[in-house]
Amino acid sequence: MKNRFWLNLFLILIGVVIGTLIAHLTAGVNGLSWLAFGLDFGTNAPVTADLGIMTLTFGIRLSISVATVICTAISLIVGKFLVRK
């Protein structure tokens, strides 16, 4: 069960990276620009905590596109078929 978690996490990361790459490559192509459509959300400005001896800065920004969702789903489906028992 523990190995399946790491495999799924790896497959999700692979799908996100490939999907993001596809979204960036197809952003300017007329017939495929819909793959780059998506949402960006997160904090607009980083949150800073000054603790006297150190300063911590927190922030997160997520960008999800159609290509990212499709590639993540495909990678999980392929992973399911690769690890059949």
mmCIF file of N, CA, C and O in Angstrom:
data_model
loop_
_atom_site.group_PDB
_atom_site.id
_atom_site.type_symbol
_atom_site.label_atom_id
_atom_site.label_comp_id
_atom_site.label_asym_id
_atom_site.label_seq_id
_atom_site.Cartn_x
_atom_site.Cartn_y
_atom_site.Cartn_z
ATOM 1 N N MET A 1 0.826 -1.199 0.000
ATOM 2 C CA MET A 1 0.000 0.000 0.000
ATOM 3 C C MET A 1 0.867 1.259 0.000
ATOM 4 O O MET A 1 0.540 2.226 -0.658
ATOM 5 N N LYS A 2 1.976 1.244 0.740
ATOM 6 C CA LYS A 2 2.850 2.405 0.802
ATOM 7 C C LYS A 2 3.502 2.663 -0.559
ATOM 8 O O LYS A 2 3.661 3.800 -0.975
ATOM 9 N N ASN A 3 3.865 1.589 -1.253
ATOM 10 C CA ASN A 3 4.485 1.747 -2.573
ATOM 11 C C ASN A 3 3.506 2.349 -3.573
ATOM 12 O O ASN A 3 3.897 3.110 -4.449
ATOM 13 N N ARG A 4 2.231 2.017 -3.465
ATOM 14 C CA ARG A 4 1.231 2.561 -4.380
ATOM 15 C C ARG A 4 1.078 4.071 -4.178
ATOM 16 O O ARG A 4 0.867 4.811 -5.129
ATOM 17 N N PHE A 5 1.183 4.540 -2.934
ATOM 18 C CA PHE A 5 1.110 5.981 -2.671
ATOM 19 C C PHE A 5 2.232 6.710 -3.394
ATOM 20 O O PHE A 5 2.004 7.728 -4.048
ATOM 21 N N TRP A 6 3.463 6.215 -3.268
ATOM 22 C CA TRP A 6 4.601 6.869 -3.901
ATOM 23 C C TRP A 6 4.503 6.790 -5.414
ATOM 24 O O TRP A 6 4.879 7.731 -6.121
ATOM 25 N N LEU A 7 3.988 5.670 -5.930
ATOM 26 C CA LEU A 7 3.803 5.544 -7.374
ATOM 27 C C LEU A 7 2.770 6.551 -7.869
ATOM 28 O O LEU A 7 2.994 7.230 -8.875
ATOM 29 N N ASN A 8 1.653 6.677 -7.164
ATOM 30 C CA ASN A 8 0.622 7.639 -7.569
ATOM 31 C C ASN A 8 1.134 9.074 -7.486
ATOM 32 O O ASN A 8 0.841 9.893 -8.359
ATOM 33 N N LEU A 9 1.883 9.393 -6.442
ATOM 34 C CA LEU A 9 2.460 10.727 -6.321
ATOM 35 C C LEU A 9 3.418 11.007 -7.475
ATOM 36 O O LEU A 9 3.389 12.089 -8.077
ATOM 37 N N PHE A 10 4.243 10.032 -7.811
ATOM 38 C CA PHE A 10 5.170 10.181 -8.929
ATOM 39 C C PHE A 10 4.416 10.368 -10.237
ATOM 40 O O PHE A 10 4.773 11.226 -11.053
ATOM 41 N N LEU A 11 3.368 9.593 -10.459
ATOM 42 C CA LEU A 11 2.588 9.714 -11.690
ATOM 43 C C LEU A 11 1.877 11.058 -11.780
ATOM 44 O O LEU A 11 1.789 11.655 -12.861
ATOM 45 N N ILE A 12 1.385 11.562 -10.659
ATOM 46 C CA ILE A 12 0.749 12.882 -10.650
ATOM 47 C C ILE A 12 1.764 13.960 -11.004
ATOM 48 O O ILE A 12 1.486 14.854 -11.811
ATOM 49 N N LEU A 13 2.959 13.874 -10.425
ATOM 50 C CA LEU A 13 3.995 14.863 -10.735
ATOM 51 C C LEU A 13 4.412 14.803 -12.200
ATOM 52 O O LEU A 13 4.606 15.846 -12.841
ATOM 53 N N ILE A 14 4.533 13.589 -12.743
ATOM 54 C CA ILE A 14 4.871 13.444 -14.165
ATOM 55 C C ILE A 14 3.769 14.069 -15.027
ATOM 56 O O ILE A 14 4.049 14.797 -15.991
ATOM 57 N N GLY A 15 2.511 13.804 -14.696
ATOM 58 C CA GLY A 15 1.395 14.371 -15.455
ATOM 59 C C GLY A 15 1.359 15.880 -15.388
ATOM 60 O O GLY A 15 1.089 16.555 -16.391
ATOM 61 N N VAL A 16 1.652 16.441 -14.224
ATOM 62 C CA VAL A 16 1.649 17.906 -14.072
ATOM 63 C C VAL A 16 2.770 18.536 -14.889
ATOM 64 O O VAL A 16 2.559 19.543 -15.575
ATOM 65 N N VAL A 17 3.947 17.944 -14.843
ATOM 66 C CA VAL A 17 5.086 18.510 -15.585
ATOM 67 C C VAL A 17 4.838 18.439 -17.091
ATOM 68 O O VAL A 17 5.021 19.428 -17.811
ATOM 69 N N ILE A 18 4.405 17.280 -17.580
ATOM 70 C CA ILE A 18 4.155 17.135 -19.015
ATOM 71 C C ILE A 18 2.987 18.024 -19.452
ATOM 72 O O ILE A 18 3.038 18.664 -20.507
ATOM 73 N N GLY A 19 1.935 18.104 -18.636
ATOM 74 C CA GLY A 19 0.794 18.952 -18.971
ATOM 75 C C GLY A 19 1.158 20.426 -19.020
ATOM 76 O O GLY A 19 0.696 21.160 -19.890
ATOM 77 N N THR A 20 1.980 20.864 -18.084
ATOM 78 C CA THR A 20 2.425 22.259 -18.081
ATOM 79 C C THR A 20 3.274 22.555 -19.308
ATOM 80 O O THR A 20 3.136 23.611 -19.929
ATOM 81 N N LEU A 21 4.144 21.615 -19.668
ATOM 82 C CA LEU A 21 4.966 21.784 -20.860
ATOM 83 C C LEU A 21 4.092 21.877 -22.110
ATOM 84 O O LEU A 21 4.285 22.765 -22.954
ATOM 85 N N ILE A 22 3.115 21.007 -22.226
ATOM 86 C CA ILE A 22 2.206 21.034 -23.380
ATOM 87 C C ILE A 22 1.417 22.341 -23.410
ATOM 88 O O ILE A 22 1.220 22.940 -24.470
ATOM 89 N N ALA A 23 0.968 22.805 -22.244
ATOM 90 C CA ALA A 23 0.216 24.068 -22.192
ATOM 91 C C ALA A 23 1.069 25.238 -22.654
ATOM 92 O O ALA A 23 0.584 26.117 -23.382
ATOM 93 N N HIS A 24 2.328 25.276 -22.251
ATOM 94 C CA HIS A 24 3.201 26.376 -22.680
ATOM 95 C C HIS A 24 3.510 26.292 -24.171
ATOM 96 O O HIS A 24 3.592 27.327 -24.850
ATOM 97 N N LEU A 25 3.683 25.070 -24.683
ATOM 98 C CA LEU A 25 4.015 24.927 -26.097
ATOM 99 C C LEU A 25 2.837 25.223 -27.016
ATOM 100 O O LEU A 25 3.031 25.672 -28.145
ATOM 101 N N THR A 26 1.621 24.970 -26.560
ATOM 102 C CA THR A 26 0.448 25.154 -27.420
ATOM 103 C C THR A 26 -0.282 26.469 -27.171
ATOM 104 O O THR A 26 -1.340 26.691 -27.766
ATOM 105 N N ALA A 27 0.251 27.325 -26.346
ATOM 106 C CA ALA A 27 -0.430 28.584 -26.019
ATOM 107 C C ALA A 27 -0.610 29.477 -27.251
ATOM 108 O O ALA A 27 -1.618 30.158 -27.379
ATOM 109 N N GLY A 28 0.321 29.469 -28.173
ATOM 110 C CA GLY A 28 0.227 30.343 -29.339
ATOM 111 C C GLY A 28 -0.297 29.669 -30.594
ATOM 112 O O GLY A 28 -0.443 30.310 -31.624
ATOM 113 N N VAL A 29 -0.596 28.388 -30.532
ATOM 114 C CA VAL A 29 -1.064 27.644 -31.708
ATOM 115 C C VAL A 29 -2.580 27.824 -31.834
ATOM 116 O O VAL A 29 -3.313 27.649 -30.858
ATOM 117 N N ASN A 30 -3.039 28.165 -33.033
ATOM 118 C CA ASN A 30 -4.456 28.484 -33.236
ATOM 119 C C ASN A 30 -5.392 27.355 -32.830
ATOM 120 O O ASN A 30 -6.346 27.559 -32.112
ATOM 121 N N GLY A 31 -5.177 26.150 -33.303
ATOM 122 C CA GLY A 31 -6.109 25.058 -33.032
ATOM 123 C C GLY A 31 -5.948 24.419 -31.663
ATOM 124 O O GLY A 31 -6.834 23.702 -31.204
ATOM 125 N N LEU A 32 -4.822 24.654 -31.011
ATOM 126 C CA LEU A 32 -4.543 23.986 -29.739
ATOM 127 C C LEU A 32 -4.435 24.934 -28.544
ATOM 128 O O LEU A 32 -4.076 24.504 -27.453
ATOM 129 N N SER A 33 -4.753 26.189 -28.735
ATOM 130 C CA SER A 33 -4.593 27.152 -27.641
ATOM 131 C C SER A 33 -5.541 26.876 -26.472
ATOM 132 O O SER A 33 -5.300 27.325 -25.358
ATOM 133 N N TRP A 34 -6.613 26.111 -26.699
ATOM 134 C CA TRP A 34 -7.546 25.769 -25.620
ATOM 135 C C TRP A 34 -6.873 24.901 -24.557
ATOM 136 O O TRP A 34 -7.324 24.856 -23.413
ATOM 137 N N LEU A 35 -5.793 24.206 -24.909
ATOM 138 C CA LEU A 35 -5.084 23.388 -23.924
ATOM 139 C C LEU A 35 -4.401 24.245 -22.857
ATOM 140 O O LEU A 35 -4.155 23.782 -21.752
ATOM 141 N N ALA A 36 -4.093 25.489 -23.188
ATOM 142 C CA ALA A 36 -3.429 26.385 -22.245
ATOM 143 C C ALA A 36 -4.418 27.147 -21.371
ATOM 144 O O ALA A 36 -4.011 27.859 -20.456
ATOM 145 N N PHE A 37 -5.718 27.004 -21.624
ATOM 146 C CA PHE A 37 -6.723 27.691 -20.811
ATOM 147 C C PHE A 37 -6.719 27.095 -19.398
ATOM 148 O O PHE A 37 -6.696 25.890 -19.227
ATOM 149 N N GLY A 38 -6.734 27.965 -18.412
ATOM 150 C CA GLY A 38 -6.726 27.463 -17.046
ATOM 151 C C GLY A 38 -6.893 28.562 -16.023
ATOM 152 O O GLY A 38 -7.214 29.709 -16.358
ATOM 153 N N LEU A 39 -6.676 28.194 -14.798
ATOM 154 C CA LEU A 39 -6.827 29.107 -13.673
ATOM 155 C C LEU A 39 -5.512 29.269 -12.927
ATOM 156 O O LEU A 39 -4.755 28.309 -12.780
ATOM 157 N N ASP A 40 -5.267 30.480 -12.476
ATOM 158 C CA ASP A 40 -4.142 30.766 -11.594
ATOM 159 C C ASP A 40 -4.715 31.254 -10.275
ATOM 160 O O ASP A 40 -5.534 32.175 -10.257
ATOM 161 N N PHE A 41 -4.315 30.627 -9.191
ATOM 162 C CA PHE A 41 -4.781 31.109 -7.902
ATOM 163 C C PHE A 41 -3.709 30.892 -6.844
ATOM 164 O O PHE A 41 -2.804 30.098 -6.998
ATOM 165 N N GLY A 42 -3.810 31.672 -5.801
ATOM 166 C CA GLY A 42 -2.847 31.628 -4.717
ATOM 167 C C GLY A 42 -2.761 32.980 -4.052
ATOM 168 O O GLY A 42 -3.640 33.835 -4.215
ATOM 169 N N THR A 43 -1.706 33.199 -3.319
ATOM 170 C CA THR A 43 -1.525 34.484 -2.652
ATOM 171 C C THR A 43 -0.923 35.482 -3.630
ATOM 172 O O THR A 43 -0.022 35.149 -4.391
ATOM 173 N N ASN A 44 -1.444 36.708 -3.619
ATOM 174 C CA ASN A 44 -0.911 37.740 -4.504
ATOM 175 C C ASN A 44 0.445 38.234 -4.040
ATOM 176 O O ASN A 44 1.327 38.489 -4.834
ATOM 177 N N ALA A 45 0.595 38.399 -2.754
ATOM 178 C CA ALA A 45 1.860 38.849 -2.195
ATOM 179 C C ALA A 45 2.296 37.845 -1.136
ATOM 180 O O ALA A 45 1.464 37.256 -0.446
ATOM 181 N N PRO A 46 3.571 37.617 -1.017
ATOM 182 C CA PRO A 46 4.022 36.678 0.003
ATOM 183 C C PRO A 46 3.756 37.205 1.414
ATOM 184 O O PRO A 46 3.778 38.409 1.657
ATOM 185 N N VAL A 47 3.477 36.300 2.324
ATOM 186 C CA VAL A 47 3.255 36.643 3.730
ATOM 187 C C VAL A 47 4.592 36.511 4.438
ATOM 188 O O VAL A 47 5.245 35.468 4.365
ATOM 189 N N THR A 48 5.006 37.560 5.122
ATOM 190 C CA THR A 48 6.304 37.571 5.781
ATOM 191 C C THR A 48 6.120 37.629 7.285
ATOM 192 O O THR A 48 5.330 38.423 7.791
ATOM 193 N N ALA A 49 6.856 36.767 7.990
ATOM 194 C CA ALA A 49 6.859 36.764 9.452
ATOM 195 C C ALA A 49 8.268 37.097 9.925
ATOM 196 O O ALA A 49 9.212 36.343 9.684
ATOM 197 N N ASP A 50 8.413 38.249 10.570
ATOM 198 C CA ASP A 50 9.712 38.668 11.091
ATOM 199 C C ASP A 50 9.822 38.206 12.538
ATOM 200 O O ASP A 50 9.103 38.682 13.411
ATOM 201 N N LEU A 51 10.702 37.248 12.801
ATOM 202 C CA LEU A 51 10.845 36.671 14.127
ATOM 203 C C LEU A 51 12.036 37.226 14.897
ATOM 204 O O LEU A 51 12.431 36.688 15.920
ATOM 205 N N GLY A 52 12.597 38.301 14.447
ATOM 206 C CA GLY A 52 13.728 38.911 15.142
ATOM 207 C C GLY A 52 15.052 38.376 14.628
ATOM 208 O O GLY A 52 15.830 39.113 14.048
ATOM 209 N N ILE A 53 15.311 37.111 14.839
ATOM 210 C CA ILE A 53 16.580 36.546 14.377
ATOM 211 C C ILE A 53 16.481 35.941 12.984
ATOM 212 O O ILE A 53 17.480 35.647 12.361
ATOM 213 N N MET A 54 15.251 35.733 12.526
ATOM 214 C CA MET A 54 15.066 35.229 11.165
ATOM 215 C C MET A 54 13.746 35.733 10.613
ATOM 216 O O MET A 54 12.831 36.049 11.361
ATOM 217 N N THR A 55 13.679 35.792 9.312
ATOM 218 C CA THR A 55 12.464 36.216 8.625
ATOM 219 C C THR A 55 11.986 35.058 7.758
ATOM 220 O O THR A 55 12.749 34.503 6.975
ATOM 221 N N LEU A 56 10.717 34.692 7.922
ATOM 222 C CA LEU A 56 10.122 33.630 7.127
ATOM 223 C C LEU A 56 9.163 34.243 6.116
ATOM 224 O O LEU A 56 8.381 35.127 6.458
ATOM 225 N N THR A 57 9.236 33.757 4.895
ATOM 226 C CA THR A 57 8.363 34.236 3.843
ATOM 227 C C THR A 57 7.586 33.051 3.275
ATOM 228 O O THR A 57 8.182 32.049 2.884
ATOM 229 N N PHE A 58 6.264 33.185 3.245
ATOM 230 C CA PHE A 58 5.391 32.127 2.746
ATOM 231 C C PHE A 58 4.597 32.644 1.560
ATOM 232 O O PHE A 58 4.163 33.776 1.540
ATOM 233 N N GLY A 59 4.393 31.772 0.599
ATOM 234 C CA GLY A 59 3.565 32.114 -0.547
ATOM 235 C C GLY A 59 3.340 30.877 -1.389
ATOM 236 O O GLY A 59 4.163 29.968 -1.407
ATOM 237 N N ILE A 60 2.215 30.842 -2.058
ATOM 238 C CA ILE A 60 1.923 29.708 -2.937
ATOM 239 C C ILE A 60 1.155 30.229 -4.140
ATOM 240 O O ILE A 60 0.344 31.149 -4.033
ATOM 241 N N ARG A 61 1.455 29.662 -5.290
ATOM 242 C CA ARG A 61 0.787 30.034 -6.531
ATOM 243 C C ARG A 61 0.577 28.761 -7.336
ATOM 244 O O ARG A 61 1.530 28.047 -7.628
ATOM 245 N N LEU A 62 -0.643 28.460 -7.689
ATOM 246 C CA LEU A 62 -0.969 27.278 -8.477
ATOM 247 C C LEU A 62 -1.531 27.705 -9.825
ATOM 248 O O LEU A 62 -2.345 28.619 -9.906
ATOM 249 N N SER A 63 -1.096 27.022 -10.854
ATOM 250 C CA SER A 63 -1.589 27.280 -12.204
ATOM 251 C C SER A 63 -2.034 25.947 -12.791
ATOM 252 O O SER A 63 -1.216 25.062 -13.029
ATOM 253 N N ILE A 64 -3.331 25.811 -13.015
ATOM 254 C CA ILE A 64 -3.891 24.569 -13.528
ATOM 255 C C ILE A 64 -4.497 24.851 -14.893
ATOM 256 O O ILE A 64 -5.315 25.759 -15.041
ATOM 257 N N SER A 65 -4.084 24.069 -15.885
ATOM 258 C CA SER A 65 -4.615 24.232 -17.244
ATOM 259 C C SER A 65 -5.322 22.954 -17.668
ATOM 260 O O SER A 65 -5.259 21.924 -16.997
ATOM 261 N N VAL A 66 -5.980 23.031 -18.804
ATOM 262 C CA VAL A 66 -6.679 21.870 -19.344
ATOM 263 C C VAL A 66 -5.682 20.758 -19.654
ATOM 264 O O VAL A 66 -5.921 19.582 -19.366
ATOM 265 N N ALA A 67 -4.542 21.109 -20.218
ATOM 266 C CA ALA A 67 -3.522 20.115 -20.550
ATOM 267 C C ALA A 67 -2.984 19.433 -19.293
ATOM 268 O O ALA A 67 -2.710 18.227 -19.309
ATOM 269 N N THR A 68 -2.855 20.170 -18.205
ATOM 270 C CA THR A 68 -2.372 19.585 -16.955
ATOM 271 C C THR A 68 -3.354 18.555 -16.420
ATOM 272 O O THR A 68 -2.958 17.460 -16.000
ATOM 273 N N VAL A 69 -4.626 18.871 -16.463
ATOM 274 C CA VAL A 69 -5.648 17.937 -15.975
ATOM 275 C C VAL A 69 -5.688 16.691 -16.852
ATOM 276 O O VAL A 69 -5.731 15.560 -16.347
ATOM 277 N N ILE A 70 -5.643 16.867 -18.168
ATOM 278 C CA ILE A 70 -5.696 15.724 -19.085
ATOM 279 C C ILE A 70 -4.470 14.829 -18.908
ATOM 280 O O ILE A 70 -4.598 13.600 -18.806
ATOM 281 N N CYS A 71 -3.292 15.414 -18.849
ATOM 282 C CA CYS A 71 -2.068 14.612 -18.723
ATOM 283 C C CYS A 71 -1.989 13.911 -17.367
ATOM 284 O O CYS A 71 -1.494 12.785 -17.290
ATOM 285 N N THR A 72 -2.461 14.545 -16.314
ATOM 286 C CA THR A 72 -2.473 13.895 -15.012
ATOM 287 C C THR A 72 -3.416 12.701 -15.015
ATOM 288 O O THR A 72 -3.078 11.628 -14.498
ATOM 289 N N ALA A 73 -4.583 12.858 -15.600
ATOM 290 C CA ALA A 73 -5.529 11.742 -15.682
ATOM 291 C C ALA A 73 -4.964 10.599 -16.524
ATOM 292 O O ALA A 73 -5.064 9.424 -16.142
ATOM 293 N N ILE A 74 -4.340 10.923 -17.644
ATOM 294 C CA ILE A 74 -3.750 9.885 -18.493
ATOM 295 C C ILE A 74 -2.634 9.154 -17.762
ATOM 296 O O ILE A 74 -2.526 7.927 -17.834
ATOM 297 N N SER A 75 -1.792 9.885 -17.043
ATOM 298 C CA SER A 75 -0.687 9.229 -16.328
ATOM 299 C C SER A 75 -1.210 8.298 -15.238
ATOM 300 O O SER A 75 -0.647 7.219 -15.021
ATOM 301 N N LEU A 76 -2.280 8.679 -14.543
ATOM 302 C CA LEU A 76 -2.843 7.795 -13.520
ATOM 303 C C LEU A 76 -3.498 6.561 -14.145
ATOM 304 O O LEU A 76 -3.404 5.456 -13.595
ATOM 305 N N ILE A 77 -4.143 6.726 -15.285
ATOM 306 C CA ILE A 77 -4.758 5.585 -15.965
ATOM 307 C C ILE A 77 -3.686 4.622 -16.474
ATOM 308 O O ILE A 77 -3.800 3.404 -16.311
ATOM 309 N N VAL A 78 -2.635 5.150 -17.070
ATOM 310 C CA VAL A 78 -1.532 4.305 -17.538
ATOM 311 C C VAL A 78 -0.868 3.600 -16.358
ATOM 312 O O VAL A 78 -0.549 2.411 -16.430
ATOM 313 N N GLY A 79 -0.689 4.297 -15.262
ATOM 314 C CA GLY A 79 -0.105 3.688 -14.071
ATOM 315 C C GLY A 79 -0.972 2.575 -13.508
ATOM 316 O O GLY A 79 -0.453 1.565 -12.997
ATOM 317 N N LYS A 80 -2.272 2.725 -13.599
ATOM 318 C CA LYS A 80 -3.174 1.685 -13.120
ATOM 319 C C LYS A 80 -3.019 0.408 -13.939
ATOM 320 O O LYS A 80 -3.043 -0.694 -13.394
ATOM 321 N N PHE A 81 -2.848 0.561 -15.243
ATOM 322 C CA PHE A 81 -2.675 -0.613 -16.095
ATOM 323 C C PHE A 81 -1.281 -1.216 -15.979
ATOM 324 O O PHE A 81 -1.113 -2.417 -16.197
ATOM 325 N N LEU A 82 -0.283 -0.427 -15.639
ATOM 326 C CA LEU A 82 1.068 -0.952 -15.488
ATOM 327 C C LEU A 82 1.250 -1.778 -14.226
ATOM 328 O O LEU A 82 2.073 -2.682 -14.184
ATOM 329 N N VAL A 83 0.495 -1.451 -13.180
ATOM 330 C CA VAL A 83 0.680 -2.109 -11.894
ATOM 331 C C VAL A 83 -0.529 -3.006 -11.585
ATOM 332 O O VAL A 83 -1.066 -2.966 -10.498
ATOM 333 N N ARG A 84 -0.944 -3.779 -12.505
ATOM 334 C CA ARG A 84 -2.047 -4.726 -12.251
ATOM 335 C C ARG A 84 -1.519 -5.922 -11.494
ATOM 336 O O ARG A 84 -0.436 -6.416 -11.744
ATOM 337 N N LYS A 85 -2.332 -6.393 -10.562
ATOM 338 C CA LYS A 85 -1.945 -7.592 -9.805
ATOM 339 C C LYS A 85 -2.965 -8.671 -9.991
ATOM 340 O O LYS A 85 -4.091 -8.505 -10.209
#
